[in-house]
PDB file of C-alpha atoms in Angstrom:
ATOM      1  CA  MET Y1133       2.558  16.768   4.879  1.00 49.00           C
ATOM      2  CA  SER Y1134       1.066  16.697   1.490  1.00 50.00           C
ATOM      3  CA  GLY Y1135      -2.445  17.971   0.863  1.00 52.00           C
ATOM      4  CA  LYS Y1136      -3.428  14.368  -0.060  1.00 59.00           C
ATOM      5  CA  LYS Y1137      -6.840  13.394   1.082  1.00 63.00           C
ATOM      6  CA  GLN Y1138      -5.688  11.297   4.318  1.00 72.00           C
ATOM      7  CA  THR Y1139      -8.235   8.462   4.044  1.00 86.00           C
ATOM      8  CA  LYS Y1140      -6.953   4.667   4.435  1.00 87.00           C
ATOM      9  CA  GLU Y1141      -8.517   3.843   1.422  1.00 91.00           C
ATOM     10  CA  SER Y1142      -6.731   6.358  -0.610  1.00 92.00           C
ATOM     11  CA  MET Y1143      -3.391   5.338   1.041  1.00 93.00           C
ATOM     12  CA  VAL Y1144      -3.751   1.601   0.486  1.00 94.00           C
ATOM     13  CA  HIS Y1145      -4.843   2.321  -3.292  1.00 94.00           C
ATOM     14  CA  ALA Y1146      -1.556   4.473  -3.829  1.00 94.00           C
ATOM     15  CA  TYR Y1147       0.557   1.743  -2.164  1.00 95.00           C
ATOM     16  CA  GLN Y1148      -1.192  -0.848  -4.557  1.00 94.00           C
ATOM     17  CA  ARG Y1149      -0.738   1.388  -7.784  1.00 94.00           C
ATOM     18  CA  TYR Y1150       2.758   1.842  -6.483  1.00 93.00           C
ATOM     19  CA  LEU Y1151       3.727  -1.816  -6.154  1.00 93.00           C
ATOM     20  CA  LYS Y1152       2.003  -2.442  -9.567  1.00 91.00           C
ATOM     21  CA  LEU Y1153       3.503   0.317 -11.752  1.00 91.00           C
ATOM     22  CA  GLU Y1154       6.507   1.433 -10.005  1.00 89.00           C
ATOM     23  CA  ARG Y1155       7.654  -1.915  -8.575  1.00 89.00           C
ATOM     24  CA  ASN Y1156       6.471  -3.881 -11.508  1.00 88.00           C
ATOM     25  CA  PHE Y1157       4.868  -6.587  -9.386  1.00 88.00           C
ATOM     26  CA  THR Y1158       3.157  -9.446 -11.132  1.00 87.00           C
ATOM     27  CA  ALA Y1159      -0.615 -10.005 -10.353  1.00 87.00           C
ATOM     28  CA  ASN Y1160       0.308 -12.920  -7.945  1.00 88.00           C
ATOM     29  CA  THR Y1161       2.811 -11.196  -6.099  1.00 88.00           C
ATOM     30  CA  LEU Y1162       0.511  -7.931  -5.729  1.00 91.00           C
ATOM     31  CA  ASP Y1163      -2.259 -10.113  -4.335  1.00 91.00           C
ATOM     32  CA  ALA Y1164       0.045 -12.068  -1.847  1.00 89.00           C
ATOM     33  CA  TYR Y1165       1.240  -8.368  -0.637  1.00 92.00           C
ATOM     34  CA  MET Y1166      -2.152  -7.201  -0.304  1.00 93.00           C
ATOM     35  CA  HIS Y1167      -3.704 -10.085   1.335  1.00 91.00           C
ATOM     36  CA  ASP Y1168      -0.956  -9.887   4.190  1.00 91.00           C
ATOM     37  CA  LEU Y1169      -1.567  -6.184   4.504  1.00 94.00           C
ATOM     38  CA  GLN Y1170      -5.291  -6.838   4.816  1.00 92.00           C
ATOM     39  CA  LYS Y1171      -4.272  -8.513   8.101  1.00 91.00           C
ATOM     40  CA  LEU Y1172      -2.976  -5.314   9.422  1.00 93.00           C
ATOM     41  CA  LEU Y1173      -5.897  -3.363   7.998  1.00 93.00           C
ATOM     42  CA  ASN Y1174      -8.245  -5.623   9.968  1.00 90.00           C
ATOM     43  CA  TYR Y1175      -6.513  -5.057  13.126  1.00 88.00           C
ATOM     44  CA  ILE Y1176      -6.273  -1.396  12.782  1.00 90.00           C
ATOM     45  CA  ASN Y1177     -10.083  -1.235  12.062  1.00 88.00           C
ATOM     46  CA  GLY Y1178     -10.600  -3.318  15.272  1.00 85.00           C
ATOM     47  CA  GLU Y1179      -8.931  -0.788  17.105  1.00 85.00           C
ATOM     48  CA  GLN Y1180     -10.641   2.016  15.623  1.00 88.00           C
ATOM     49  CA  LEU Y1181      -7.480   3.759  14.358  1.00 89.00           C
ATOM     50  CA  LYS Y1182      -6.627   5.751  11.519  1.00 90.00           C
ATOM     51  CA  LEU Y1183      -3.376   5.006   9.545  1.00 90.00           C
ATOM     52  CA  HIS Y1184      -1.616   8.277  10.551  1.00 88.00           C
ATOM     53  CA  GLU Y1185      -2.465   7.471  14.405  1.00 92.00           C
ATOM     54  CA  VAL Y1186      -0.850   3.984  14.451  1.00 94.00           C
ATOM     55  CA  ARG Y1187       2.307   3.952  16.753  1.00 93.00           C
ATOM     56  CA  LEU Y1188       4.990   1.390  17.413  1.00 93.00           C
ATOM     57  CA  GLU Y1189       3.070  -0.135  20.422  1.00 90.00           C
ATOM     58  CA  HIS Y1190       0.081  -0.741  17.952  1.00 92.00           C
ATOM     59  CA  LEU Y1191       2.193  -2.823  15.735  1.00 93.00           C
ATOM     60  CA  GLN Y1192       3.830  -4.585  18.515  1.00 90.00           C
ATOM     61  CA  HIS Y1193       0.461  -5.767  19.531  1.00 87.00           C
ATOM     62  CA  PHE Y1194      -0.456  -6.688  16.078  1.00 89.00           C
ATOM     63  CA  ALA Y1195       2.596  -8.703  15.950  1.00 88.00           C
ATOM     64  CA  ALA Y1196       1.638 -10.567  19.272  1.00 84.00           C
ATOM     65  CA  SER Y1197      -1.672 -11.256  17.762  1.00 82.00           C
ATOM     66  CA  LEU Y1198      -0.147 -13.144  14.833  1.00 84.00           C
ATOM     67  CA  HIS Y1199       1.444 -15.317  17.028  1.00 77.00           C
ATOM     68  CA  ASP Y1200      -1.335 -15.972  19.310  1.00 71.00           C
ATOM     69  CA  ILE Y1201      -3.585 -17.092  16.285  1.00 76.00           C
ATOM     70  CA  GLY Y1202      -1.197 -19.570  15.580  1.00 75.00           C
ATOM     71  CA  ILE Y1203       0.855 -18.194  12.335  1.00 80.00           C
ATOM     72  CA  SER Y1204       4.204 -19.499  12.028  1.00 80.00           C
ATOM     73  CA  PRO Y1205       7.367 -17.422  12.863  1.00 83.00           C
ATOM     74  CA  ARG Y1206       8.432 -17.468   8.930  1.00 82.00           C
ATOM     75  CA  SER Y1207       5.016 -16.389   8.024  1.00 86.00           C
ATOM     76  CA  GLN Y1208       4.976 -13.633  10.669  1.00 88.00           C
ATOM     77  CA  CYS Y1209       8.315 -12.246   9.412  1.00 89.00           C
ATOM     78  CA  ARG Y1210       6.909 -12.238   5.987  1.00 91.00           C
ATOM     79  CA  ILE Y1211       3.728 -10.233   7.122  1.00 92.00           C
ATOM     80  CA  LEU Y1212       5.602  -7.991   9.284  1.00 94.00           C
ATOM     81  CA  SER Y1213       8.220  -7.152   6.347  1.00 92.00           C
ATOM     82  CA  GLY Y1214       5.310  -6.183   4.338  1.00 93.00           C
ATOM     83  CA  VAL Y1215       3.964  -3.913   7.184  1.00 95.00           C
ATOM     84  CA  ARG Y1216       7.291  -2.080   7.132  1.00 94.00           C
ATOM     85  CA  ALA Y1217       7.395  -1.764   3.333  1.00 94.00           C
ATOM     86  CA  PHE Y1218       3.973  -0.178   3.717  1.00 95.00           C
ATOM     87  CA  PHE Y1219       4.601   2.326   6.089  1.00 95.00           C
ATOM     88  CA  ARG Y1220       8.234   3.109   4.397  1.00 94.00           C
ATOM     89  CA  PHE Y1221       5.988   3.828   1.246  1.00 94.00           C
ATOM     90  CA  LEU Y1222       3.690   6.256   3.384  1.00 94.00           C
ATOM     91  CA  GLN Y1223       6.366   8.267   4.692  1.00 93.00           C
ATOM     92  CA  THR Y1224       8.372   8.485   1.667  1.00 92.00           C
ATOM     93  CA  ASP Y1225       5.459   9.505  -0.335  1.00 91.00           C
ATOM     94  CA  GLY Y1226       4.280  12.133   2.217  1.00 91.00           C
ATOM     95  CA  TRP Y1227       1.117  10.347   3.387  1.00 92.00           C
ATOM     96  CA  ILE Y1228       2.679  10.336   7.233  1.00 92.00           C
ATOM     97  CA  GLU Y1229       5.217  12.277   8.831  1.00 90.00           C
ATOM     98  CA  ASP Y1230       7.090   9.225  10.989  1.00 91.00           C
ATOM     99  CA  ASP Y1231       7.359   5.811  10.147  1.00 93.00           C
ATOM    100  CA  PRO Y1232       5.879   3.599  13.097  1.00 94.00           C
ATOM    101  CA  SER Y1233       7.549   0.587  12.072  1.00 94.00           C
ATOM    102  CA  GLU Y1234      11.099   1.679  11.980  1.00 90.00           C
ATOM    103  CA  LEU Y1235      11.759  -0.325  15.072  1.00 89.00           C
ATOM    104  CA  LEU Y1236       9.293  -3.150  14.719  1.00 90.00           C
ATOM    105  CA  GLU Y1237      11.107  -6.219  15.269  1.00 86.00           C
ATOM    106  CA  SER Y1238      10.377  -9.598  13.671  1.00 81.00           C
ATOM    107  CA  PRO Y1239      10.504 -13.075  15.501  1.00 78.00           C
ATOM    108  CA  GLN Y1240      13.539 -15.215  15.155  1.00 70.00           C
ATOM    109  CA  ILE Y1241      13.236 -18.360  13.136  1.00 66.00           C
ATOM    110  CA  GLY Y1242      15.482 -21.051  12.733  1.00 57.00           C
ATOM    111  CA  GLU Y1243      17.113 -22.091   9.391  1.00 50.00           C
ATOM    112  CA  HIS Y1244      14.970 -24.000   7.204  1.00 54.00           C
ATOM    113  CA  LEU Y1245      16.476 -26.107   4.365  1.00 56.00           C
ATOM    114  CA  PRO Y1246      14.125 -26.807   1.655  1.00 66.00           C
ATOM    115  CA  GLU Y1247      13.586 -30.370   0.255  1.00 80.00           C
ATOM    116  CA  VAL Y1248      16.175 -31.426  -2.282  1.00 85.00           C
ATOM    117  CA  LEU Y1249      15.955 -34.186  -4.893  1.00 92.00           C
ATOM    118  CA  SER Y1250      19.091 -35.911  -6.166  1.00 91.00           C
ATOM    119  CA  GLU Y1251      19.573 -36.517  -9.718  1.00 91.00           C
ATOM    120  CA  GLN Y1252      18.599 -40.347  -9.182  1.00 94.00           C
ATOM    121  CA  GLU Y1253      15.263 -39.051  -7.392  1.00 96.00           C
ATOM    122  CA  ILE Y1254      14.628 -37.083 -10.375  1.00 96.00           C
ATOM    123  CA  ASP Y1255      15.230 -40.124 -12.620  1.00 96.00           C
ATOM    124  CA  LEU Y1256      12.786 -42.091 -10.313  1.00 96.00           C
ATOM    125  CA  LEU Y1257      10.101 -39.220 -11.124  1.00 96.00           C
ATOM    126  CA  GLU Y1258      10.446 -39.535 -14.640  1.00 97.00           C
ATOM    127  CA  ASN Y1259      10.432 -43.288 -14.626  1.00 97.00           C
ATOM    128  CA  ALA Y1260       7.097 -42.915 -12.849  1.00 97.00           C
ATOM    129  CA  ILE Y1261       5.531 -41.410 -16.096  1.00 97.00           C
ATOM    130  CA  ASP Y1262       3.487 -43.835 -18.215  1.00 96.00           C
ATOM    131  CA  LEU Y1263       4.813 -42.770 -21.688  1.00 96.00           C
ATOM    132  CA  SER Y1264       1.987 -44.515 -23.397  1.00 95.00           C
ATOM    133  CA  LYS Y1265      -0.447 -42.000 -22.028  1.00 95.00           C
ATOM    134  CA  TRP Y1266      -1.145 -38.750 -24.257  1.00 94.00           C
ATOM    135  CA  GLU Y1267       0.401 -36.657 -21.517  1.00 96.00           C
ATOM    136  CA  GLY Y1268       3.380 -38.965 -21.056  1.00 97.00           C
ATOM    137  CA  HIS Y1269       6.032 -36.950 -22.818  1.00 98.00           C
ATOM    138  CA  ARG Y1270       4.678 -33.882 -21.971  1.00 98.00           C
ATOM    139  CA  ASN Y1271       5.033 -34.502 -18.147  1.00 98.00           C
ATOM    140  CA  LYS Y1272       8.349 -35.883 -18.731  1.00 98.00           C
ATOM    141  CA  ALA Y1273       9.509 -32.701 -20.448  1.00 98.00           C
ATOM    142  CA  ILE Y1274       8.137 -30.634 -17.668  1.00 98.00           C
ATOM    143  CA  ILE Y1275      10.147 -32.438 -15.111  1.00 97.00           C
ATOM    144  CA  GLU Y1276      13.286 -32.256 -17.091  1.00 96.00           C
ATOM    145  CA  VAL Y1277      12.875 -28.510 -17.964  1.00 96.00           C
ATOM    146  CA  LEU Y1278      12.216 -27.585 -14.217  1.00 96.00           C
ATOM    147  CA  PHE Y1279      15.145 -29.610 -13.151  1.00 95.00           C
ATOM    148  CA  SER Y1280      17.607 -28.471 -16.089  1.00 93.00           C
ATOM    149  CA  CYS Y1281      16.800 -25.182 -16.032  1.00 93.00           C
ATOM    150  CA  GLY Y1282      15.557 -24.108 -12.486  1.00 91.00           C
ATOM    151  CA  LEU Y1283      12.404 -22.395 -13.514  1.00 93.00           C
ATOM    152  CA  ARG Y1284       9.720 -21.051 -11.250  1.00 89.00           C
ATOM    153  CA  VAL Y1285       6.446 -23.006 -12.027  1.00 90.00           C
ATOM    154  CA  SER Y1286       4.830 -19.585 -13.125  1.00 88.00           C
ATOM    155  CA  GLU Y1287       7.732 -19.320 -15.527  1.00 92.00           C
ATOM    156  CA  LEU Y1288       7.171 -22.757 -16.736  1.00 95.00           C
ATOM    157  CA  VAL Y1289       3.360 -22.684 -17.394  1.00 93.00           C
ATOM    158  CA  ASN Y1290       3.864 -19.208 -19.302  1.00 93.00           C
ATOM    159  CA  LEU Y1291       6.772 -20.518 -21.460  1.00 96.00           C
ATOM    160  CA  LYS Y1292       6.331 -19.758 -24.893  1.00 97.00           C
ATOM    161  CA  LEU Y1293       7.453 -21.561 -28.112  1.00 97.00           C
ATOM    162  CA  SER Y1294       8.695 -18.311 -29.412  1.00 97.00           C
ATOM    163  CA  ASN Y1295      11.081 -18.291 -26.271  1.00 95.00           C
ATOM    164  CA  LEU Y1296      12.860 -21.493 -27.146  1.00 97.00           C
ATOM    165  CA  PHE Y1297      16.236 -21.184 -28.921  1.00 96.00           C
ATOM    166  CA  PHE Y1298      17.420 -24.814 -29.742  1.00 95.00           C
ATOM    167  CA  ASP Y1299      20.191 -23.766 -32.049  1.00 94.00           C
ATOM    168  CA  GLU Y1300      21.540 -21.459 -29.354  1.00 92.00           C
ATOM    169  CA  GLU Y1301      20.480 -23.824 -26.694  1.00 93.00           C
ATOM    170  CA  PHE Y1302      18.857 -21.177 -24.619  1.00 93.00           C
ATOM    171  CA  LEU Y1303      15.353 -20.276 -23.466  1.00 95.00           C
ATOM    172  CA  ARG Y1304      13.955 -16.932 -22.512  1.00 94.00           C
ATOM    173  CA  VAL Y1305      11.681 -16.604 -19.270  1.00 91.00           C
ATOM    174  CA  LYS Y1306       9.968 -13.664 -18.020  1.00 84.00           C
ATOM    175  CA  GLY Y1307      10.300 -13.834 -14.106  1.00 78.00           C
ATOM    176  CA  LYS Y1308       9.463 -11.834 -11.160  1.00 72.00           C
ATOM    177  CA  GLY Y1309       9.065  -8.038 -11.918  1.00 70.00           C
ATOM    178  CA  ARG Y1310       8.414  -8.984 -15.324  1.00 74.00           C
ATOM    179  CA  LYS Y1311      12.344  -9.271 -15.990  1.00 80.00           C
ATOM    180  CA  GLU Y1312      13.313 -11.395 -18.889  1.00 86.00           C
ATOM    181  CA  ARG Y1313      16.379 -13.762 -18.669  1.00 88.00           C
ATOM    182  CA  LEU Y1314      18.094 -16.250 -21.014  1.00 91.00           C
ATOM    183  CA  ILE Y1315      18.702 -19.717 -19.487  1.00 92.00           C
ATOM    184  CA  PRO Y1316      20.826 -22.385 -20.772  1.00 92.00           C
ATOM    185  CA  ILE Y1317      19.059 -25.554 -21.666  1.00 93.00           C
ATOM    186  CA  SER Y1318      20.434 -29.214 -21.591  1.00 92.00           C
ATOM    187  CA  VAL Y1319      20.505 -31.307 -24.611  1.00 93.00           C
ATOM    188  CA  LYS Y1320      18.335 -33.934 -22.725  1.00 95.00           C
ATOM    189  CA  ALA Y1321      15.720 -31.540 -21.928  1.00 96.00           C
ATOM    190  CA  MET Y1322      15.721 -30.380 -25.605  1.00 97.00           C
ATOM    191  CA  LYS Y1323      15.274 -33.995 -26.481  1.00 97.00           C
ATOM    192  CA  GLU Y1324      12.201 -34.342 -24.077  1.00 97.00           C
ATOM    193  CA  LEU Y1325      10.775 -31.290 -25.512  1.00 98.00           C
ATOM    194  CA  GLN Y1326      11.201 -32.600 -29.099  1.00 97.00           C
ATOM    195  CA  LEU Y1327       9.431 -35.725 -28.126  1.00 97.00           C
ATOM    196  CA  TRP Y1328       6.393 -33.864 -26.651  1.00 98.00           C
ATOM    197  CA  PHE Y1329       6.124 -31.591 -29.505  1.00 98.00           C
ATOM    198  CA  ILE Y1330       5.487 -34.728 -31.892  1.00 97.00           C
ATOM    199  CA  ASP Y1331       2.254 -35.118 -29.727  1.00 96.00           C
ATOM    200  CA  ARG Y1332       1.517 -31.522 -29.450  1.00 97.00           C
ATOM    201  CA  ASN Y1333       1.550 -30.960 -33.141  1.00 95.00           C
ATOM    202  CA  ALA Y1334      -0.753 -33.609 -33.624  1.00 95.00           C
ATOM    203  CA  MET Y1335      -3.514 -31.768 -31.642  1.00 94.00           C
ATOM    204  CA  THR Y1336      -6.278 -30.511 -33.250  1.00 91.00           C
ATOM    205  CA  CYS Y1337      -8.212 -28.220 -30.838  1.00 91.00           C
ATOM    206  CA  ILE Y1338      -5.550 -25.724 -29.462  1.00 95.00           C
ATOM    207  CA  LYS Y1339      -7.617 -22.867 -28.234  1.00 95.00           C
ATOM    208  CA  GLU Y1340      -7.287 -19.472 -29.937  1.00 94.00           C
ATOM    209  CA  GLY Y1341      -4.739 -17.496 -27.921  1.00 95.00           C
ATOM    210  CA  GLU Y1342      -2.790 -20.380 -26.768  1.00 96.00           C
ATOM    211  CA  GLU Y1343      -1.021 -21.466 -29.902  1.00 96.00           C
ATOM    212  CA  ASP Y1344       2.359 -19.879 -28.621  1.00 97.00           C
ATOM    213  CA  TYR Y1345       2.279 -21.663 -25.150  1.00 97.00           C
ATOM    214  CA  VAL Y1346       4.521 -24.716 -24.922  1.00 98.00           C
ATOM    215  CA  PHE Y1347       2.828 -27.019 -22.514  1.00 97.00           C
ATOM    216  CA  LEU Y1348      -0.877 -27.382 -23.059  1.00 97.00           C
ATOM    217  CA  ASN Y1349      -3.793 -29.752 -21.703  1.00 96.00           C
ATOM    218  CA  ARG Y1350      -5.933 -32.149 -23.641  1.00 94.00           C
ATOM    219  CA  ARG Y1351      -8.511 -29.234 -24.273  1.00 94.00           C
ATOM    220  CA  GLY Y1352      -5.803 -26.993 -25.985  1.00 96.00           C
ATOM    221  CA  ALA Y1353      -5.477 -24.659 -23.146  1.00 95.00           C
ATOM    222  CA  HIS Y1354      -2.043 -23.975 -21.356  1.00 95.00           C
ATOM    223  CA  LEU Y1355      -1.483 -25.388 -17.863  1.00 94.00           C
ATOM    224  CA  THR Y1356      -2.017 -23.948 -14.638  1.00 90.00           C
ATOM    225  CA  ARG Y1357       0.564 -24.032 -11.434  1.00 87.00           C
ATOM    226  CA  THR Y1358      -2.146 -26.297  -9.654  1.00 88.00           C
ATOM    227  CA  MET Y1359      -2.062 -28.967 -12.620  1.00 92.00           C
ATOM    228  CA  ILE Y1360       1.896 -28.972 -12.555  1.00 94.00           C
ATOM    229  CA  LEU Y1361       1.692 -29.593  -8.432  1.00 91.00           C
ATOM    230  CA  ILE Y1362      -0.873 -32.207  -8.710  1.00 92.00           C
ATOM    231  CA  MET Y1363       0.997 -34.068 -11.424  1.00 95.00           C
ATOM    232  CA  ILE Y1364       4.524 -33.966  -9.348  1.00 95.00           C
ATOM    233  CA  LYS Y1365       2.814 -35.031  -6.021  1.00 93.00           C
ATOM    234  CA  GLN Y1366       1.282 -38.078  -7.981  1.00 95.00           C
ATOM    235  CA  LEU Y1367       4.532 -38.987  -9.457  1.00 96.00           C
ATOM    236  CA  ALA Y1368       6.261 -38.800  -6.326  1.00 95.00           C
ATOM    237  CA  THR Y1369       3.936 -41.238  -4.721  1.00 95.00           C
ATOM    238  CA  ILE Y1370       4.151 -43.763  -7.570  1.00 96.00           C
ATOM    239  CA  ALA Y1371       8.029 -43.173  -7.484  1.00 96.00           C
ATOM    240  CA  GLY Y1372       7.817 -43.968  -3.583  1.00 96.00           C
ATOM    241  CA  ILE Y1373       9.529 -40.873  -2.702  1.00 95.00           C
ATOM    242  CA  LYS Y1374       8.599 -39.914   0.682  1.00 91.00           C
ATOM    243  CA  LYS Y1375       9.931 -36.242   0.516  1.00 90.00           C
ATOM    244  CA  ASN Y1376       7.321 -33.246   0.652  1.00 88.00           C
ATOM    245  CA  ILE Y1377       7.875 -32.119  -2.796  1.00 90.00           C
ATOM    246  CA  SER Y1378       6.242 -29.493  -5.121  1.00 89.00           C
ATOM    247  CA  PRO Y1379       7.517 -27.739  -8.524  1.00 90.00           C
ATOM    248  CA  HIS Y1380       9.604 -25.527  -6.256  1.00 87.00           C
ATOM    249  CA  THR Y1381      11.610 -28.761  -5.270  1.00 90.00           C
ATOM    250  CA  LEU Y1382      13.010 -29.133  -8.671  1.00 93.00           C
ATOM    251  CA  ARG Y1383      14.014 -25.406  -8.568  1.00 87.00           C
ATOM    252  CA  HIS Y1384      16.113 -26.062  -5.256  1.00 83.00           C
ATOM    253  CA  SER Y1385      17.491 -29.198  -6.714  1.00 87.00           C
ATOM    254  CA  PHE Y1386      18.674 -27.250 -10.030  1.00 88.00           C
ATOM    255  CA  ALA Y1387      20.337 -24.901  -7.649  1.00 80.00           C
ATOM    256  CA  THR Y1388      21.845 -27.529  -5.439  1.00 78.00           C
ATOM    257  CA  ALA Y1389      22.995 -29.708  -8.157  1.00 82.00           C
ATOM    258  CA  LEU Y1390      24.839 -26.662  -9.662  1.00 79.00           C
ATOM    259  CA  LEU Y1391      26.474 -25.871  -6.413  1.00 71.00           C
ATOM    260  CA  GLU Y1392      27.552 -29.175  -5.374  1.00 72.00           C
ATOM    261  CA  GLY Y1393      29.014 -29.588  -8.903  1.00 76.00           C
ATOM    262  CA  GLY Y1394      31.196 -26.604  -8.154  1.00 74.00           C
ATOM    263  CA  ALA Y1395      29.437 -23.924 -10.157  1.00 71.00           C
ATOM    264  CA  ASP Y1396      30.059 -20.243  -9.381  1.00 71.00           C
ATOM    265  CA  LEU Y1397      27.302 -19.074  -6.736  1.00 65.00           C
ATOM    266  CA  ARG Y1398      26.719 -15.627  -8.575  1.00 71.00           C
ATOM    267  CA  ALA Y1399      26.036 -17.386 -11.895  1.00 76.00           C
ATOM    268  CA  ILE Y1400      23.551 -19.773 -10.011  1.00 76.00           C
ATOM    269  CA  GLN Y1401      21.589 -16.577  -8.706  1.00 76.00           C
ATOM    270  CA  ALA Y1402      21.560 -14.926 -11.901  1.00 77.00           C
ATOM    271  CA  MET Y1403      20.453 -18.085 -13.517  1.00 81.00           C
ATOM    272  CA  LEU Y1404      17.634 -18.477 -10.820  1.00 82.00           C
ATOM    273  CA  GLY Y1405      16.630 -14.712 -11.453  1.00 81.00           C
ATOM    274  CA  HIS Y1406      17.418 -13.627  -7.988  1.00 73.00           C
ATOM    275  CA  GLU Y1407      18.094 -10.003  -7.566  1.00 62.00           C
ATOM    276  CA  SER Y1408      19.003  -7.833  -4.267  1.00 47.00           C
ATOM    277  CA  ILE Y1409      20.678  -4.590  -3.650  1.00 28.00           C
ATOM    278  CA  GLY Y1410      24.222  -5.809  -2.912  1.00 35.00           C
ATOM    279  CA  THR Y1411      24.178  -8.386  -5.761  1.00 30.00           C
ATOM    280  CA  THR Y1412      22.182  -7.006  -8.972  1.00 26.00           C
ATOM    281  CA  GLU Y1413      25.252  -5.052 -10.062  1.00 32.00           C
ATOM    282  CA  ILE Y1414      27.252  -8.284  -9.784  1.00 30.00           C
ATOM    283  CA  TYR Y1415      24.768 -10.154 -12.007  1.00 28.00           C
ATOM    284  CA  THR Y1416      25.001  -7.736 -14.681  1.00 32.00           C
ATOM    285  CA  HIS Y1417      28.618  -8.563 -15.389  1.00 40.00           C
ATOM    286  CA  ILE Y1418      27.976 -12.338 -15.942  1.00 43.00           C
ATOM    287  CA  ASP Y1419      27.441 -12.611 -19.828  1.00 46.00           C
ATOM    288  CA  THR Y1420      25.403 -15.541 -21.131  1.00 52.00           C
ATOM    289  CA  HIS Y1421      28.562 -17.269 -22.364  1.00 54.00           C
ATOM    290  CA  THR Y1422      29.445 -17.603 -18.771  1.00 55.00           C
ATOM    291  CA  LEU Y1423      26.056 -18.650 -17.722  1.00 59.00           C
ATOM    292  CA  ARG Y1424      26.145 -21.472 -20.563  1.00 65.00           C
ATOM    293  CA  GLU Y1425      29.470 -22.429 -19.384  1.00 68.00           C
ATOM    294  CA  GLU Y1426      28.658 -22.816 -15.721  1.00 66.00           C
ATOM    295  CA  ILE Y1427      25.616 -25.275 -16.834  1.00 67.00           C
ATOM    296  CA  LEU Y1428      27.580 -27.300 -19.257  1.00 70.00           C
ATOM    297  CA  ASN Y1429      30.273 -27.591 -16.753  1.00 73.00           C
ATOM    298  CA  HIS Y1430      28.498 -28.244 -13.624  1.00 72.00           C
ATOM    299  CA  HIS Y1431      24.939 -29.549 -14.027  1.00 78.00           C
ATOM    300  CA  PRO Y1432      24.683 -33.199 -13.793  1.00 80.00           C
ATOM    301  CA  ARG Y1433      22.329 -33.546 -16.893  1.00 77.00           C
ATOM    302  CA  ASN Y1434      25.407 -32.124 -18.809  1.00 77.00           C
ATOM    303  CA  ILE Y1435      28.289 -34.095 -16.987  1.00 68.00           C
ATOM    304  CA  LYS Y1436      28.654 -37.457 -18.560  1.00 56.00           C
TER     305      LYS Y1436
END
């Protein structure tokens, strides 16, 4: 055991610093982890325990309490995964001698298939847009970029003009863990962006510091994730789409369209920016030429 000051606050602060600096978590991911961890800390405080006093039976009681208050099995799994990560850190970093979460089990959950839109439903969404309005071409470009490139909504709202390479038909995004990746962009998506740029270039009130963002609101500031969510749900209602969709639905639809078109699963994972211990090494062997060929040959926006 190290000579560190063994207070709950110092342990939590050290873990938070580890996630931010060593795991390179974004602010949103870090907030989510700490929000889940707070549930455990509230339970421990209620039991009047110190962190080094926590045992497996305490964590099992905590897990049971999550079920009792109606938290879904999927959310329980996420929270308990965070609990295990927290205690692994405390042990590895010398704060505690034994990891009480080592044998902690998560509830079984059934396979959940996310909602997916067909190419025809994507067209319905786009056709629901009123192109006579100021934001019309902007919103159509947003839908097309989400579907053609499989971006996370956070990647979309932070997309910069300086990250668009139309001559090479690629765009660059900064994903989770601030990792950058190049994604091929379809001719249709580039066309919709160029139509939006006509309206964007006519703006006279772009705020200082926002000049490089691709998607702006009327006040000249970049869009938020909530704005994108509201827009897509409104379009779904107008288009008569009954599915419960969000910006992430278009990301799933991108991956599904490629997979159904016969694209290599490793290339899809690389384009989505997914990484795991078992597959990261594989991704590094897929060069940008291969990624581009996968989208050109297998995404419906390119197959005509």
